[in-house]
Coordinates of C-alpha atoms in Angstrom, one line a residue:
Chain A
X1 CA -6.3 10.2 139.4
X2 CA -4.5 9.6 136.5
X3 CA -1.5 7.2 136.6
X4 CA 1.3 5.1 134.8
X5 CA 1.2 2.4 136.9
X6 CA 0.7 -1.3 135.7
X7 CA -2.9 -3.2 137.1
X8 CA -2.8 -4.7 140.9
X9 CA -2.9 -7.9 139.5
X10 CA 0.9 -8.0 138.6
X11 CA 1.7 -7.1 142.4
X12 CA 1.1 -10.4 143.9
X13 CA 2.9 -12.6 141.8
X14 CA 6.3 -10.0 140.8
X15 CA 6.2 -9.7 144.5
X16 CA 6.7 -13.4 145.1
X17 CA 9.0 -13.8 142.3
X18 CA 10.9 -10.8 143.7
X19 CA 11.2 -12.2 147.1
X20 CA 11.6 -16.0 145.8
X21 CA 14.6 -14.3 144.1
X22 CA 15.9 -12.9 146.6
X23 CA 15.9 -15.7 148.5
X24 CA 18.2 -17.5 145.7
X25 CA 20.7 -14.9 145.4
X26 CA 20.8 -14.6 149.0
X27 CA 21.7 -18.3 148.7
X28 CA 23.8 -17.9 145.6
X29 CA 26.0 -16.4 147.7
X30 CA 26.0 -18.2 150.7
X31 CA 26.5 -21.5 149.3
X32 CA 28.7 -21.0 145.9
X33 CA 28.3 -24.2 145.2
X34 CA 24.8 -24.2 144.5
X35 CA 25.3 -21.7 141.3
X36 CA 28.2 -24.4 140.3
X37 CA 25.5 -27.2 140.5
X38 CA 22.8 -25.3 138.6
X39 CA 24.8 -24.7 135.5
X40 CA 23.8 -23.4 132.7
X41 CA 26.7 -22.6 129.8
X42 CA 26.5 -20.7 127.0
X43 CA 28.6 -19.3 124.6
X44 CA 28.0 -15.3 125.1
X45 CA 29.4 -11.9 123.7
X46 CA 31.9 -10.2 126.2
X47 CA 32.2 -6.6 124.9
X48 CA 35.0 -5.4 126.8
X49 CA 37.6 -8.1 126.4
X50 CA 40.7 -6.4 125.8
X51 CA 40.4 -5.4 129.4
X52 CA 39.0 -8.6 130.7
X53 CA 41.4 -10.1 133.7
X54 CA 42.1 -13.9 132.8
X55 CA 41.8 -15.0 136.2
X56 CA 38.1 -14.0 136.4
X57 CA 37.3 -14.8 132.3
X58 CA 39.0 -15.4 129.1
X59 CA 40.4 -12.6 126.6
X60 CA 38.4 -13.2 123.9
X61 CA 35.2 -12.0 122.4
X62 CA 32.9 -15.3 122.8
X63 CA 33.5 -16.6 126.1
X64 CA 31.9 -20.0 127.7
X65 CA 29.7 -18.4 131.0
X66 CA 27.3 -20.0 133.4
X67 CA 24.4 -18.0 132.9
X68 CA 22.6 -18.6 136.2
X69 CA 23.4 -15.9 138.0
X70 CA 23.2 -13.4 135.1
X71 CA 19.6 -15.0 134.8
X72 CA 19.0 -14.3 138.3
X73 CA 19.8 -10.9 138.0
X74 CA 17.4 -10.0 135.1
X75 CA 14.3 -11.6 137.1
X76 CA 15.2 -9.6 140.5
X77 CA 15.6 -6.5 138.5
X78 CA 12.5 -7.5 136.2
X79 CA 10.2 -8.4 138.8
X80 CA 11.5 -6.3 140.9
X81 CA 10.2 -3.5 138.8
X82 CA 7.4 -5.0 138.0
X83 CA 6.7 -4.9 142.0
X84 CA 7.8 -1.4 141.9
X85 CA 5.6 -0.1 139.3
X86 CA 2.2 -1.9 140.3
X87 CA -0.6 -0.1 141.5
X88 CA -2.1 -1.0 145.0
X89 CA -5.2 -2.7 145.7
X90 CA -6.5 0.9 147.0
X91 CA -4.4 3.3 144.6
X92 CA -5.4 6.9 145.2
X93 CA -3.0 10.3 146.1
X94 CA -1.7 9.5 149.4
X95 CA -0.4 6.1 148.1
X96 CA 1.2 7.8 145.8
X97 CA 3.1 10.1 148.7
X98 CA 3.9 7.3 150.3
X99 CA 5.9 6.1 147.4
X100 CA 7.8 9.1 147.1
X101 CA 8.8 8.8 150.7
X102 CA 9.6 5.2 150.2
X103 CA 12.1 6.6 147.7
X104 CA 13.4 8.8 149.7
X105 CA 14.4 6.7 152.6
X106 CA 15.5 4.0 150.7
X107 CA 17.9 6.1 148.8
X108 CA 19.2 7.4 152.4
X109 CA 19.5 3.7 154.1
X110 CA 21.2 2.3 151.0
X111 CA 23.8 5.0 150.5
X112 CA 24.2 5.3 154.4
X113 CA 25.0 2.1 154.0
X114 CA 27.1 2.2 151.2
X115 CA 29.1 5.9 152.9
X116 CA 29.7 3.8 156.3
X117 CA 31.0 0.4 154.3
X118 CA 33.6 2.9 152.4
X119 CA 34.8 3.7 155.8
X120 CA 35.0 0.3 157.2
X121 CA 35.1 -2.4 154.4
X122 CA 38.2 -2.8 151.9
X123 CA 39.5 -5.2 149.3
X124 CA 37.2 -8.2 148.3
X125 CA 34.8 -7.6 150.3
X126 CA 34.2 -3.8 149.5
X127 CA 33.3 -5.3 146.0
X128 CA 31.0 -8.1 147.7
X129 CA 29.2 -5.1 149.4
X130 CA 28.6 -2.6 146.2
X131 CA 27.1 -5.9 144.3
X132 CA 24.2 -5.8 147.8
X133 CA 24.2 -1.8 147.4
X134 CA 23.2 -2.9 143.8
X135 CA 19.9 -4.4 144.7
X136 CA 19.6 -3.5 148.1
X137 CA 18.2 -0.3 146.7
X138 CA 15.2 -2.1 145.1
X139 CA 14.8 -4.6 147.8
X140 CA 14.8 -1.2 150.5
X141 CA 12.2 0.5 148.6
X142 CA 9.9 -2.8 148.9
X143 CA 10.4 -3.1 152.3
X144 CA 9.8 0.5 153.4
X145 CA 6.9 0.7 151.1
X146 CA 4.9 -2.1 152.5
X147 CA 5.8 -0.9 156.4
X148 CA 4.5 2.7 155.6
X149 CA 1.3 0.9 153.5
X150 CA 1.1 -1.4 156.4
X151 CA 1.1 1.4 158.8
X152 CA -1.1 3.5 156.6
X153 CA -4.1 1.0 156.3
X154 CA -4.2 0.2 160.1
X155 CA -5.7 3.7 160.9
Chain B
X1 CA -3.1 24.2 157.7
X2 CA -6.4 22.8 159.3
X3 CA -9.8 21.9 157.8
X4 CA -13.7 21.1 158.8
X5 CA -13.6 18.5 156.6
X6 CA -15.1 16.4 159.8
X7 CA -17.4 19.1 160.3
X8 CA -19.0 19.5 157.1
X9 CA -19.1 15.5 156.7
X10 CA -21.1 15.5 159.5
X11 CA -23.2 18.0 158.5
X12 CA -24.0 16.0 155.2
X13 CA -24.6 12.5 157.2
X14 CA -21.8 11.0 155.5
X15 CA -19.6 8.4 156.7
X16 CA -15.3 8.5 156.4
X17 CA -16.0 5.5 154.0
X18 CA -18.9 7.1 151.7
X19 CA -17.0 10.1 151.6
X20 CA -13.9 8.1 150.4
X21 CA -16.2 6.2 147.8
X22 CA -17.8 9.4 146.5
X23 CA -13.9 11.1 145.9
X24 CA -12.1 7.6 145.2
X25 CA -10.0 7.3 147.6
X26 CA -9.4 5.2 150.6
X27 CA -10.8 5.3 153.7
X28 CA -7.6 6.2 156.0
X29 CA -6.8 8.9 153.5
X30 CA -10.3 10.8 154.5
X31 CA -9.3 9.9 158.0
X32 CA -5.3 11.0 157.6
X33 CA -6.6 14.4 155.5
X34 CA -8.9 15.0 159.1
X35 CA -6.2 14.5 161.5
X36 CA -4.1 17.1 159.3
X37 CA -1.3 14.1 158.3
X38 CA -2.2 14.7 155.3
X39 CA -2.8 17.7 152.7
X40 CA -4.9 16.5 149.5
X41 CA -3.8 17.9 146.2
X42 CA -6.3 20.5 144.4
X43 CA -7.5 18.0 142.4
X44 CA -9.1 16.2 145.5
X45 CA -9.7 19.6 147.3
X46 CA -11.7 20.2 144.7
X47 CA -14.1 17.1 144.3
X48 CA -14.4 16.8 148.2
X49 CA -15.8 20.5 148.4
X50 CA -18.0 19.3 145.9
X51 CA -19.4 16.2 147.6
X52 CA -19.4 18.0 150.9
X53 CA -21.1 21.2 149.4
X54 CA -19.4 24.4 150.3
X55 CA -16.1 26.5 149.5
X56 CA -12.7 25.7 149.5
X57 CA -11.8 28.4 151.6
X58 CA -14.3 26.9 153.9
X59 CA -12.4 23.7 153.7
X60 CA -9.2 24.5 154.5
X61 CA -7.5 27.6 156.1
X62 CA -4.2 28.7 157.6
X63 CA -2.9 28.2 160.9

């Protein structure tokens, strides 16, 4: 069966990347301090800073930003993908299936989620919660995945 | 839908896993495709009336 997956080799290591960088957001924000400790400025582009609020960062084009969690957030999404996209040791049709429903109950858990904190969550914390929805998606799909693979190859 | 696929794999003296190999695919997809969890695509409905020698139709049928 012909698919656009990338080889099983990537699926170990994205996978423990993805997790390992979970892990460090989780941590990130946890313990604030840790990003503060692990700093690394540079001088970066800010395209909307006529709107930009000065208590969060500067009005002006070239602003002075740790990078770390920015950094973060490209290899969660990266390997993330990566993790997504990677065939299975034993890749055939029914794999595939199960990736689809994967998808589907991922997308229902997260936005449950995400309909039930609209409800009950306001102000600071509402935004806290749509930056989890943001890569809670990914992180659902992973975990469904690997229960319904799990599941699959104990029959 | 049901199937004989268990029928005519025993027929043929084949194994779940030979019968995987031979239409590459895992083993618990032959067994999930038997116990009616799962319905192949064409594709594999196809290649495994092939390997186990006899019709579609004989395959697979409607409740």
């Amino acid at each position: 069966m012909k698919t656009y997956l990338l080889p099983s080799k990537f699926l170990v290591p994205s996978g423990i990347i993805f997790y390992a960088s979970v892990l460090l957001g989780v941590l990130f924000i946890v313990f604030p301090d840790l990003s503060q400790n692990l700093s690394i400025e540079l001088s970066v582009p800010n395209f909307f800073w006529k709107d930009a609020d000065n208590l969060l960062v500067e009005k002006s084009f070239w602003i002075q930003n740790n990078m770390i969690d920015e950094l973060l957030t490209l290899l969660l999404v990266g390997s993330g993908l990566i993790h997504l996209f990677s065939k299975e040791k034993q890749e055939d049709e029914f794999i595939m299936q199960l990736r689809f429903h994967a998808m589907k109950w991922s997308y229902l858990l997260n936005f449950t989620v995400l309909a039930i904190g609209s409800l009950l969550v306001y102000g600071l914390p509402y935004f806290n919660m749509m930056l989890f929805c943001l890569f809670s998606q990914l992180l659902c799909y992973h975990l469904v995945f690997r229960i319904f693979v799990l599941q699959h190859l104990r029959k | 839908m049901k199937n004989t696929i268990k029928i005519n794999r025993t027929i043929q003296g084949l194994s779940q896993e030979q019968l995987a190999k031979a239409v590459e695919v895992s083993r618990q997809t032959i067994n999930a495709i038997e116990n009616n969890k799962y319905f192949p695509s064409l594709e594999l409905g196809l290649k495994l009336s092939q390997i186990l020698k006899c019709s579609v139709n004989e395959l697979f049928s409607l409740d």
